[in-house]
Structures are given as C-alpha cells and as structure tokens.
PDB file of C-alpha atoms in Angstrom:
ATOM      1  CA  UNK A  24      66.737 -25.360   5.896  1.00 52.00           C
ATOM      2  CA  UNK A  25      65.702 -21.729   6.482  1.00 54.00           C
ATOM      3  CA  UNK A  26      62.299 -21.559   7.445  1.00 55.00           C
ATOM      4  CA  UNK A  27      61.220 -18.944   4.430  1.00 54.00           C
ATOM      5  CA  UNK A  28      62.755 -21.253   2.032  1.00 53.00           C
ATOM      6  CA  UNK A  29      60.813 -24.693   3.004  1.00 56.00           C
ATOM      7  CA  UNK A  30      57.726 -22.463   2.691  1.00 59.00           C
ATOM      8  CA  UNK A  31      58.756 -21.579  -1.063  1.00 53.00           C
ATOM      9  CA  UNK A  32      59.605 -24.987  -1.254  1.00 58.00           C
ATOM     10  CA  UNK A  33      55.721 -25.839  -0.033  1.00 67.00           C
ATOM     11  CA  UNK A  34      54.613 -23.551  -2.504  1.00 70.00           C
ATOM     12  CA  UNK A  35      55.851 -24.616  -5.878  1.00 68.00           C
ATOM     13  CA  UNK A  36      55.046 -28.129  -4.871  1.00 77.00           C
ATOM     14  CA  UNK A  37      51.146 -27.208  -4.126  1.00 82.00           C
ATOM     15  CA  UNK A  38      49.098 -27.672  -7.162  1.00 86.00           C
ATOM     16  CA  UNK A  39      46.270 -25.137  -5.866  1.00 84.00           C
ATOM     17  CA  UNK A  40      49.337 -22.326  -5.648  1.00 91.00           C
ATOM     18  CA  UNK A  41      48.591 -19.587  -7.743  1.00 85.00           C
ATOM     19  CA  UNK A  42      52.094 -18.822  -9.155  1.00 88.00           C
ATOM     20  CA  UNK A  43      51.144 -18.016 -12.724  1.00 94.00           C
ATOM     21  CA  UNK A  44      50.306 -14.759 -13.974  1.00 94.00           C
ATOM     22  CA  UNK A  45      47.329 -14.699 -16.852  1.00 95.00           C
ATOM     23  CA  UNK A  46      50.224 -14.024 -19.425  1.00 96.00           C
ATOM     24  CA  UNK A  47      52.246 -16.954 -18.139  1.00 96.00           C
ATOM     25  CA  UNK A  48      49.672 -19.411 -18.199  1.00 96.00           C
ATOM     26  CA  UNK A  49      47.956 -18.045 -21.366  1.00 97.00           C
ATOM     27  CA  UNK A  50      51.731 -18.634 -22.651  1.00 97.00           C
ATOM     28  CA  UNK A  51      52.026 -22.014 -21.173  1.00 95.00           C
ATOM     29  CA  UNK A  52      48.732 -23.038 -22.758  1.00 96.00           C
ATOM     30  CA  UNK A  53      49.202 -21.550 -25.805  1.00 96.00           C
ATOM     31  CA  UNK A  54      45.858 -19.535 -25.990  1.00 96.00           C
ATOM     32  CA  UNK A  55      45.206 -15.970 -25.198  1.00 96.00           C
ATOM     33  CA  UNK A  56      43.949 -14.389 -21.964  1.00 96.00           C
ATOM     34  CA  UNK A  57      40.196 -14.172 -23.341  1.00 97.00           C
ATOM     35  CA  UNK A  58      40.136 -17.505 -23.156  1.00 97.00           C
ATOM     36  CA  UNK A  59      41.307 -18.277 -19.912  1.00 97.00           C
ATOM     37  CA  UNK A  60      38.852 -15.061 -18.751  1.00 96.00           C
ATOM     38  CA  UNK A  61      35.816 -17.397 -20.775  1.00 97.00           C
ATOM     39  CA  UNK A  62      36.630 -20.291 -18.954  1.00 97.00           C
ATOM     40  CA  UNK A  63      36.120 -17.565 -15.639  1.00 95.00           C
ATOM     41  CA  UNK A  64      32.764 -16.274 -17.253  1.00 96.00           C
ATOM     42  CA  UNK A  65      31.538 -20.058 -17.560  1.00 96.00           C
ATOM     43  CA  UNK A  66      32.716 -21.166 -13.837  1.00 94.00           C
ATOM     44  CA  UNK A  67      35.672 -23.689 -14.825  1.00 96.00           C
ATOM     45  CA  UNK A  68      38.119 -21.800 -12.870  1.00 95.00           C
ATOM     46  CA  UNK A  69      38.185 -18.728 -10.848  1.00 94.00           C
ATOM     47  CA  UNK A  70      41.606 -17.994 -10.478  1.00 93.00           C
ATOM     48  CA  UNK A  71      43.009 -16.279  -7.325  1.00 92.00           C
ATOM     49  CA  UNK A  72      43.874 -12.713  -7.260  1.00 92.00           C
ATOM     50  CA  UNK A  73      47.266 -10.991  -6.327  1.00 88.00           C
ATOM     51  CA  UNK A  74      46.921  -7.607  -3.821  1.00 89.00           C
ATOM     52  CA  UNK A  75      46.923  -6.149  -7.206  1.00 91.00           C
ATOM     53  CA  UNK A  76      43.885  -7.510  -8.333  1.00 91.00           C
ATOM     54  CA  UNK A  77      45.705  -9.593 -11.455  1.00 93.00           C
ATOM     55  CA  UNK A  78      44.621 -13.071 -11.937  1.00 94.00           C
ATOM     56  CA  UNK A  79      46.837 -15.819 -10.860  1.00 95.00           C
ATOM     57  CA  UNK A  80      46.656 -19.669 -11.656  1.00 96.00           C
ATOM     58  CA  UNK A  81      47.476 -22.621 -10.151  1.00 95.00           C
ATOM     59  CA  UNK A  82      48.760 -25.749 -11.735  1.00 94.00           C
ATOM     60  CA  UNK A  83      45.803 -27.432 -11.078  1.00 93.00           C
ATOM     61  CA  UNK A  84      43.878 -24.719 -12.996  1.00 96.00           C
ATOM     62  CA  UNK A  85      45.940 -24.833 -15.789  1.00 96.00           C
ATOM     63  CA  UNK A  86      45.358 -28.713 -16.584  1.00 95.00           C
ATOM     64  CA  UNK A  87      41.231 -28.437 -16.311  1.00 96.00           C
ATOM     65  CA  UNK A  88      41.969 -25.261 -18.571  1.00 97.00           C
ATOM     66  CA  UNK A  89      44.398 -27.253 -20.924  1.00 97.00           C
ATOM     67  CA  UNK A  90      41.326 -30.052 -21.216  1.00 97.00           C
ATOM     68  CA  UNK A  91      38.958 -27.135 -22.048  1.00 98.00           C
ATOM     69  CA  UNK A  92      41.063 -26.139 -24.585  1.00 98.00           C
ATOM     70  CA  UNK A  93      41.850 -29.411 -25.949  1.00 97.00           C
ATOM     71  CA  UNK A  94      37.945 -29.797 -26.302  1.00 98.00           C
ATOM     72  CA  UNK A  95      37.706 -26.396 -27.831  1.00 98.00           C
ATOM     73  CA  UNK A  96      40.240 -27.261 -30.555  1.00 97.00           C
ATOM     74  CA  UNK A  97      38.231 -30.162 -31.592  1.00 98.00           C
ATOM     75  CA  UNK A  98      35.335 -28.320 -32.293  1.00 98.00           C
ATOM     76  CA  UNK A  99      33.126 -28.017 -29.183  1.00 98.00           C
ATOM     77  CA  UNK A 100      31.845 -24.709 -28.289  1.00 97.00           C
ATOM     78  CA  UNK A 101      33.489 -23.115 -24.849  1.00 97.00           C
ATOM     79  CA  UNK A 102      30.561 -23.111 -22.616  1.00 97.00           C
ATOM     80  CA  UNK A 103      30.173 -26.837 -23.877  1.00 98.00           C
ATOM     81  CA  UNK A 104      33.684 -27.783 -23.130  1.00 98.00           C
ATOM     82  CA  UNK A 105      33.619 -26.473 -19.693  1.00 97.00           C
ATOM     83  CA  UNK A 106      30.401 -27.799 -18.770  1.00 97.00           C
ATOM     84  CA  UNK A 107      32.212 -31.595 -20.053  1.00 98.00           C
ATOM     85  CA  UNK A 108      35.627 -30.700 -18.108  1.00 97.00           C
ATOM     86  CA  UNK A 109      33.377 -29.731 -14.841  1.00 96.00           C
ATOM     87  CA  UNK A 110      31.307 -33.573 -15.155  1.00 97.00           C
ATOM     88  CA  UNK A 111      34.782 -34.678 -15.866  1.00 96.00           C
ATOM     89  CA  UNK A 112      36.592 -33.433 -12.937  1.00 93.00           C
ATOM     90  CA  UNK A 113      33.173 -34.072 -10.524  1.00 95.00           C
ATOM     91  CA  UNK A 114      33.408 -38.375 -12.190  1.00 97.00           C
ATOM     92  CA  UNK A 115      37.251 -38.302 -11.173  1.00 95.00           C
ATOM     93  CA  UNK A 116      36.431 -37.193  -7.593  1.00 96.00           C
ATOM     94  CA  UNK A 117      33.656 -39.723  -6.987  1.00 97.00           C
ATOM     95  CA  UNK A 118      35.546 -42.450  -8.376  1.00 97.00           C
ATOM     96  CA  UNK A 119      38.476 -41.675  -6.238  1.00 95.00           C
ATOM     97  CA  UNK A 120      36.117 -41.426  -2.954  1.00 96.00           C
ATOM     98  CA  UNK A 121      35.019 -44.898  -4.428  1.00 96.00           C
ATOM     99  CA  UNK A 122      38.101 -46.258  -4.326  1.00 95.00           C
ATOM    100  CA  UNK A 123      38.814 -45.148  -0.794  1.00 94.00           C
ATOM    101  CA  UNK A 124      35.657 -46.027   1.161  1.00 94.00           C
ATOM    102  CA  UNK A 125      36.685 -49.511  -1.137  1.00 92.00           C
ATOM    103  CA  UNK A 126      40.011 -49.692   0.748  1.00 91.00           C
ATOM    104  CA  UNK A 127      38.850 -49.267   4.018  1.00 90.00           C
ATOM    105  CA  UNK A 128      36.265 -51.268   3.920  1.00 77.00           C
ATOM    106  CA  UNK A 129      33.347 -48.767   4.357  1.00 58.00           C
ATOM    107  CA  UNK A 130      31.977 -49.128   1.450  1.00 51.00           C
ATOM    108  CA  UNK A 131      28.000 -48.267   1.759  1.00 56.00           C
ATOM    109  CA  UNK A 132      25.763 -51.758   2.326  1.00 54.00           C
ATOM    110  CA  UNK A 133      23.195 -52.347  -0.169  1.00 55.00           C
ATOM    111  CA  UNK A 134      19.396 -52.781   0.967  1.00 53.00           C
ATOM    112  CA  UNK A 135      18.382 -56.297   1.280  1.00 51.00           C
ATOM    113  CA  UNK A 136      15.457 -57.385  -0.534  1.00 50.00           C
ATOM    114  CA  UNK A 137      13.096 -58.949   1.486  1.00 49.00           C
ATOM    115  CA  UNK A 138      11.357 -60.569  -0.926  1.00 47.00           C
TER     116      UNK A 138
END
C-alpha cells in the first residue's frame, strides 16, 4: 500500500481526526452551527482548526455533541447539558481505568483497620 494512502487510511479510522467541517457536522447532527459554537463557549468541545482558521470536528466530538443535544431536546438548558455530558464522559473514563487496574491486578489496597 502506498505510504500516503495508509496514512488516509489512519486518518478516517482515528476518532480524534478532525475531518468534519462545522457545516458537515452541524448537518450530521441535525442542529445549526450556533450550537455546536455554544457547546465551544461552555468547554464541551474545542474543535481543531484548519490553516484557515474554520472549525473542524472529530468523530469523537460529534458523539459528546450528539449527547448534548439529545439533553437539550429534552428540555435541559445548554450550559446544563454540557456540564452533565462533561461528568458523563469524566464517570466513563474512571470506570474504564477501573476496569483495567482490575485486570491486571493493581487494583489500589484498602487501609487495614487496626482496630
């Protein structure tokens, strides 16, 4: 395989590669650029930019934003939705870093009482 095509190949298998445009993933989402520039305002996602200076979005970006929005349809406010998608996202993480110090046996001692 030619060497510029395995690192395409790399690239639309990466979930952190920005290949969507604010139109595309505002499209994908179906919502409007605002709201993927609120969920930038409140710190959910800060996409990448091109030379250009356009936003781009990863996959990965575009599922915490498609939570967001799912929360925002149902009522909650934005700022509220992000803050829930960010605890969210943070529970995931530590769960999954649970699991793995679990499976390799380091999982932290507990103190002993020595009562």
């Amino acid at each position: 395989m030619h060497p510029a095509r395995s690192r395409l190949t790399d690239n639309l298998d990466d979930d952190d590669y920005p290949a969507y445009t604010m139109g595309r993933a505002a499209e994908m989402l179906g919502t409007t650029p605002a709201f993927l520039r609120a969920l930038g305002e409140h710190r959910l996602i800060t996409p990448l930019r091109s030379e250009g200076g356009h936003r781009r979005y990863s996959r990965y970006q575009l599922r915490i934003a498609a939570r967001a929005r799912e929360l925002v349809d149902q009522g909650t406010p934005v700022e509220a939705a992000c803050r829930i998608v960010i605890l969210e996202d943070q529970l995931e993480e530590a769960l999954r870093i649970n699991e793995e110090l679990r499976t390799q046996g380091g999982s932290p001692s507990r103190p002993r009482s020595t009562a």
